[in-house]
Coordinates of C-alpha atoms and ligand atoms in Angstrom, one line a residue:
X6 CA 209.3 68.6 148.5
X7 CA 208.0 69.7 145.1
X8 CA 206.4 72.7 144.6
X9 CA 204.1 73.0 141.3
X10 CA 201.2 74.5 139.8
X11 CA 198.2 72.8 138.3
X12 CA 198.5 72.3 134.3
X13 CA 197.4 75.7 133.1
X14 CA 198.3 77.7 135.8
X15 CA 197.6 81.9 136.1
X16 CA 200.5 84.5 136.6
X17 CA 200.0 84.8 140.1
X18 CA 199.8 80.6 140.7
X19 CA 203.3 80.7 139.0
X20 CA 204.4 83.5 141.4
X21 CA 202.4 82.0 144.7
X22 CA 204.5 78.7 144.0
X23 CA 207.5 80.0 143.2
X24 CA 206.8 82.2 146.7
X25 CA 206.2 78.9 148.6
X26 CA 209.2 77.1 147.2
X27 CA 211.3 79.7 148.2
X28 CA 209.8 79.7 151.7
X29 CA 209.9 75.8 152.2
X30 CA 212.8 75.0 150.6
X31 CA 211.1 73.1 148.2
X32 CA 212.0 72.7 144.7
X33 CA 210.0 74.5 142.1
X34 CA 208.8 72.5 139.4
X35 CA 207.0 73.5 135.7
X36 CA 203.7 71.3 135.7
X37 CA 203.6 71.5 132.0
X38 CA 200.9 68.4 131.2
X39 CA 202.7 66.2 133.8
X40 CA 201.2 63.9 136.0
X41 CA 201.6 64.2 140.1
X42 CA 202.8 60.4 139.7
X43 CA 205.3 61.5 136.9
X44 CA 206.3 64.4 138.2
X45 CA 207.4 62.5 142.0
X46 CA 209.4 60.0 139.9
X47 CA 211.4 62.0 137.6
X48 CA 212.7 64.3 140.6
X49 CA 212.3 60.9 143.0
X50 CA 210.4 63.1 145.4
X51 CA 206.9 61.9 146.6
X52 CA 205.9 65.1 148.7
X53 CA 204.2 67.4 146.8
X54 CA 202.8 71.1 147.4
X55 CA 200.4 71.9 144.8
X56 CA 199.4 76.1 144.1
X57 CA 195.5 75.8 142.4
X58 CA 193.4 78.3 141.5
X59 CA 191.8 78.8 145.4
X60 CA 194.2 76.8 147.4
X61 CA 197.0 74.8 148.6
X62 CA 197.3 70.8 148.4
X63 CA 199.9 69.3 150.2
X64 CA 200.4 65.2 148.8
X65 CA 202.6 63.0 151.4
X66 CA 202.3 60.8 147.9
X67 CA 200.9 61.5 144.8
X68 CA 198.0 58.6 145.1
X69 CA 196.9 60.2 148.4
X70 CA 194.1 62.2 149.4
X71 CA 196.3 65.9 149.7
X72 CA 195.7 67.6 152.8
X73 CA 193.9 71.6 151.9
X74 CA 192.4 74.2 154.5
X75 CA 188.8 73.7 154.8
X76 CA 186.4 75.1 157.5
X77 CA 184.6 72.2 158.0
X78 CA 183.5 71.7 161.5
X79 CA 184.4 75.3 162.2
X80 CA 181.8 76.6 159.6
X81 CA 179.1 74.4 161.6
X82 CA 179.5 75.5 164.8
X83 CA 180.2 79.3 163.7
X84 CA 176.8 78.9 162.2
X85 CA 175.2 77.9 165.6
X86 CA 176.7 80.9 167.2
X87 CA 175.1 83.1 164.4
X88 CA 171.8 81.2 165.7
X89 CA 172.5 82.2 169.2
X90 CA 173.3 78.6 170.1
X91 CA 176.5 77.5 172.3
X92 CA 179.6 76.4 171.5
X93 CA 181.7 75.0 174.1
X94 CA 184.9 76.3 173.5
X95 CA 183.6 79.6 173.3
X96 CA 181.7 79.2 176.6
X97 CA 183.8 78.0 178.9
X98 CA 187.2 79.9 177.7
X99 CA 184.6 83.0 178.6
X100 CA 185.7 84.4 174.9
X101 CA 184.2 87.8 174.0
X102 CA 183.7 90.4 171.5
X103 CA 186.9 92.3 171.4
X104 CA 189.0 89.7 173.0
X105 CA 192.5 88.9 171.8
X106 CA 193.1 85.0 171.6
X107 CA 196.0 83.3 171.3
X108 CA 195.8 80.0 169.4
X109 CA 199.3 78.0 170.5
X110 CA 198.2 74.9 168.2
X111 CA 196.4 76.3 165.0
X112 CA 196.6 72.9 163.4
X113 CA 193.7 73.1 160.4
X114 CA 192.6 76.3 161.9
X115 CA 189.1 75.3 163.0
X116 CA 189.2 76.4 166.6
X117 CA 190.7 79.4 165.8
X118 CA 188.2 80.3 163.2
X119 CA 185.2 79.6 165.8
X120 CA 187.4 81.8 168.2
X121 CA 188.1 84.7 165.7
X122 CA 184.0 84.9 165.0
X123 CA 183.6 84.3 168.5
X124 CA 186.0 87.7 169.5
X125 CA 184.3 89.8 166.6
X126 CA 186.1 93.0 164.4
X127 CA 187.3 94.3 167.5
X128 CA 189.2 91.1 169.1
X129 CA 192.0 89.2 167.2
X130 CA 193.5 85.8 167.4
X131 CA 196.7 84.9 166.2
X132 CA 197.7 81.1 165.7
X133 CA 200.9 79.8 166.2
X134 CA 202.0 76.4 163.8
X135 CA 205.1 75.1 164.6
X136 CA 204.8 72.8 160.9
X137 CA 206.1 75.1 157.8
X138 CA 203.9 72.8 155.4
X139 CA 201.1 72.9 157.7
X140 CA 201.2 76.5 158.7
X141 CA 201.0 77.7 154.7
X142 CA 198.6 75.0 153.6
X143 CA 196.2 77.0 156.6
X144 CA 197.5 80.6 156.3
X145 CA 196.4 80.8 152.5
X146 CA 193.3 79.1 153.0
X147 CA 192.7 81.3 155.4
X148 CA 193.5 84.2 153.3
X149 CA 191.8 83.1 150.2
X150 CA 188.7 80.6 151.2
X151 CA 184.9 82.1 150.6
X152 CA 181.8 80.8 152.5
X153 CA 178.7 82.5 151.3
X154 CA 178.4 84.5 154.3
X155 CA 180.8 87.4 154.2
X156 CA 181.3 87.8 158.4
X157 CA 182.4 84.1 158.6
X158 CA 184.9 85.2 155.7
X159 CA 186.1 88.5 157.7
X160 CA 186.2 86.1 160.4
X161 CA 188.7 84.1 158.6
X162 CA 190.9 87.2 156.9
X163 CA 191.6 88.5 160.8
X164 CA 193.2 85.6 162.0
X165 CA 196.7 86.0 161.7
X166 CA 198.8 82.7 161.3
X167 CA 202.3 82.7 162.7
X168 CA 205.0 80.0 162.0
X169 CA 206.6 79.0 165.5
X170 CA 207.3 76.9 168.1
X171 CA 204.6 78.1 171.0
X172 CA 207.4 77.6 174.0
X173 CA 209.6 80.7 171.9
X174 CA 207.1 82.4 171.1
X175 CA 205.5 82.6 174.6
X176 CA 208.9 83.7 176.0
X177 CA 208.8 86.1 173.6
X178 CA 205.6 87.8 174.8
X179 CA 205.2 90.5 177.7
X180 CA 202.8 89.6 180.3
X181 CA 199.5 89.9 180.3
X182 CA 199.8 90.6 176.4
X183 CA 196.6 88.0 175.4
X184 CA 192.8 87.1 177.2
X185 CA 192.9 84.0 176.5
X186 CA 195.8 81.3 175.5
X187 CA 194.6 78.3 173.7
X188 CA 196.6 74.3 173.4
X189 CA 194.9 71.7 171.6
X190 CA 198.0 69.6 171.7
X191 CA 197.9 66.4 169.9
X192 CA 196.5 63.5 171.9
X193 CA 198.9 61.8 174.1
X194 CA 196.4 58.6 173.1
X195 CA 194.9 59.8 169.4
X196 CA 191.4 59.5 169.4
X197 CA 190.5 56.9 166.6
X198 CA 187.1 57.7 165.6
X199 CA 188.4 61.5 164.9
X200 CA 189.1 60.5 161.2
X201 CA 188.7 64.6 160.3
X202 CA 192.2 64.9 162.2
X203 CA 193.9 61.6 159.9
X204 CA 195.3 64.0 157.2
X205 CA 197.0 66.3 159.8
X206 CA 198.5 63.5 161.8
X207 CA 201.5 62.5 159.9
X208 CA 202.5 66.4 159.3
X209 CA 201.4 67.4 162.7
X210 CA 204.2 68.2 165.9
X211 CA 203.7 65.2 168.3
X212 CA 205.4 66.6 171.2
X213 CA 204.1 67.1 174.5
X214 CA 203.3 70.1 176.1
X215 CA 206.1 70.6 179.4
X216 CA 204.8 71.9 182.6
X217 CA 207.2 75.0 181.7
X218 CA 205.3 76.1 178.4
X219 CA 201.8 76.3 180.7
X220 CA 203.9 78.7 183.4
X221 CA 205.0 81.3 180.3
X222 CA 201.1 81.0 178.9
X223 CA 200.1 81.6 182.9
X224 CA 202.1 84.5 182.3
X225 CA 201.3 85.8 179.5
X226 CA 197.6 85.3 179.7
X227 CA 194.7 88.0 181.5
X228 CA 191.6 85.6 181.9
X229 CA 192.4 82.2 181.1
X230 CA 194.7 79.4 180.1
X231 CA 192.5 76.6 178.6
X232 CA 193.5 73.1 176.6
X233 CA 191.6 70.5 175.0
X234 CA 192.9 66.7 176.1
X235 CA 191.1 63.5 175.4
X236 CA 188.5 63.3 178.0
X237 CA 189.9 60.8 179.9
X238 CA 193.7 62.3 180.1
X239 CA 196.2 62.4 182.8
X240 CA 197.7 65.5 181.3
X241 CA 195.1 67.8 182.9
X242 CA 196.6 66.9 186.3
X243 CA 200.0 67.2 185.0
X244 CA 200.0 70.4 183.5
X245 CA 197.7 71.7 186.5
X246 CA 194.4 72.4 184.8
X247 CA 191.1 71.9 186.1
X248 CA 189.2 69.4 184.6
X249 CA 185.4 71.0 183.1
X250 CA 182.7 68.6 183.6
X251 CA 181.6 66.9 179.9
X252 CA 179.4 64.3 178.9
X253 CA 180.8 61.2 180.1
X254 CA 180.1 59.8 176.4
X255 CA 182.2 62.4 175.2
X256 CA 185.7 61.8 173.7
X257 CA 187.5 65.1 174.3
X258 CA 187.7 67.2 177.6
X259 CA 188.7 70.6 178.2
X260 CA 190.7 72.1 181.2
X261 CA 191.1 75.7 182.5
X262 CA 193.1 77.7 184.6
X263 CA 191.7 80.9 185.6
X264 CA 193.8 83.7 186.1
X265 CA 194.2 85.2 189.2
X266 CA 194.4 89.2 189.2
X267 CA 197.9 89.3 188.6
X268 CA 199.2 92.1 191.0
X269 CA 199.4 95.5 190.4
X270 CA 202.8 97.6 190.8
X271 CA 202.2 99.7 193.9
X272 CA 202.3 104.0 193.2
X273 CA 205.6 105.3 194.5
Ligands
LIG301 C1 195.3 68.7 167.3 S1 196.0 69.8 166.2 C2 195.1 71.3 166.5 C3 193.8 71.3 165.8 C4 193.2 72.7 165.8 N1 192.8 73.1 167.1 C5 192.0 72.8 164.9 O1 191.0 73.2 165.3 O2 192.2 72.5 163.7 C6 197.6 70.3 167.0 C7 198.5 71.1 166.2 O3 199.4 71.8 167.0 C8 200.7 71.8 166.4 N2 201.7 71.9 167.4 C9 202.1 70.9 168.2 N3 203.1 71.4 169.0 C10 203.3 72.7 168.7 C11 204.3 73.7 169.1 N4 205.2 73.4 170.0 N5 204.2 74.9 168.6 C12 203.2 75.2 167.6 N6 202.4 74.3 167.1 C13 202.4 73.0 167.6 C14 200.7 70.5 165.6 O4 201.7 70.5 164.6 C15 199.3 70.4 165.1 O5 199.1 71.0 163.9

């Protein structure tokens, strides 16, 4: 992968990039008045990362739409919680002020940025990518992005994103150690009409989610262990999540699995 600068880049684009390179094992390339197309032939590389002024672009190919961090949805429905509206997610995971979230599949971030709002100054999320590309595209967009209100932006400073694998990481963890652990795996059966998902797809981890990985988030959660599935999907029943009741028109599902008081060591 290259890793360049746009054509009149500041001191601290130049240094971002030449961060990045270093942490992707990309090669770092001198923009100059290049061309993306030029610049993919003459080091016969068509992945490109590009450092701009306020964000990252990642190019599969030069001709392609890149793929950047961008709220989107997440600024919608953050917006409807600011209203006093619902948002599922929030609702049935049971999130709260001060809660501490644990995003296993931060993908574009979008979840975890309704979650972050969601959980307030006092609760923290942390998202776990296990794509390098994907991970730094979100985690300075995250850093750097402005909406014009300034608690969606703290909202988006807090999260923290982490590069790993959930099933290490989760072994990783002591029990109890999060409220609420979060999967939005990618479909078993992708969703077609979600085309706001099409630019994450061919950098995205396909791999299922094992029986094993929900045990260590069982584990490690205090309230509950929820996922997102295509409404219609087997996996709730094989990973052993309750199904919640959606609109039947309604392409995605979500499962839970509440926590049981885990039990307490006994006072010698
Ligand atoms: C459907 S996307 C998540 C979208 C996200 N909820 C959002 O709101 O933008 C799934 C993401 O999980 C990541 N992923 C899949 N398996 C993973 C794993 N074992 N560890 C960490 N991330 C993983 C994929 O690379 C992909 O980016």
């Amino acid at each position: 992968m290259i890793v360049t600068t746009t054509e009149k880049p500041s001191a601290s684009a130049r240094l971002k990039a030449a961060e990045l390179a270093g942490e992707l094992g990309g090669k770092l390339v001198e923009r100059r008045n290049r061309t993306l197309k030029q610049l993919s032939e003459r080091y016969s590389d068509a992945e490109l990362l590009v450092v701009t002024s306020g964000e990252l672009r990642y190019y599969r190919e030069a001709s392609e739409t890149p793929l950047y961090f961008h709220p989107s949805m997440a600024y919608v429905r953050v917006k409807r919680l600011r209203k006093g509206e619902r948002d599922p997610l929030v609702e049935l995971s049971g999130c709260r002020p001060g809660d501490s979230v644990l995003d296993c599949t931060a993908g574009l971030g979008s979840d975890a940025v309704v979650f972050s709002y969601a959980a307030g100054p006092e609760g923290a999320v942390t998202a776990l990518e296990s794509e390098p590309v994907l991970c730094a595209v979100v985690r300075e967009g995250l850093k750097s992005y402005r909406t014009e209100l300034p608690d969606v932006n703290e909202a988006l400073r807090r999260i923290e994103m982490v590069c790993a694998d959930h099933a290490s990481y989760l072994t990783s963890l002591p029990d109890n150690s999060f409220d609420i652990v979060y999967f939005d795996p990618m479909f078993r059966q992708p969703v077609t009409e979600s085309s706001a998902l099409e630019p994450l797809r061919a950098l995205a981890n396909h791999e299922a989610l094992s029986p094993e990985t929900i045990a260590q988030a069982v584990r490690v959660a205090r309230k509950k262990v929820v996922i997102k599935e295509k409404n219609n999907s087997p996996e709730f029943e094989r990973l052993g999540f309750e199904r919640c009741p959606v609109k039947k028109t309604s392409a995605v599902g979500y499962g839970v699995i509440m926590i049981e008081p885990k039990q307490c060591k006994q006072p010698t």
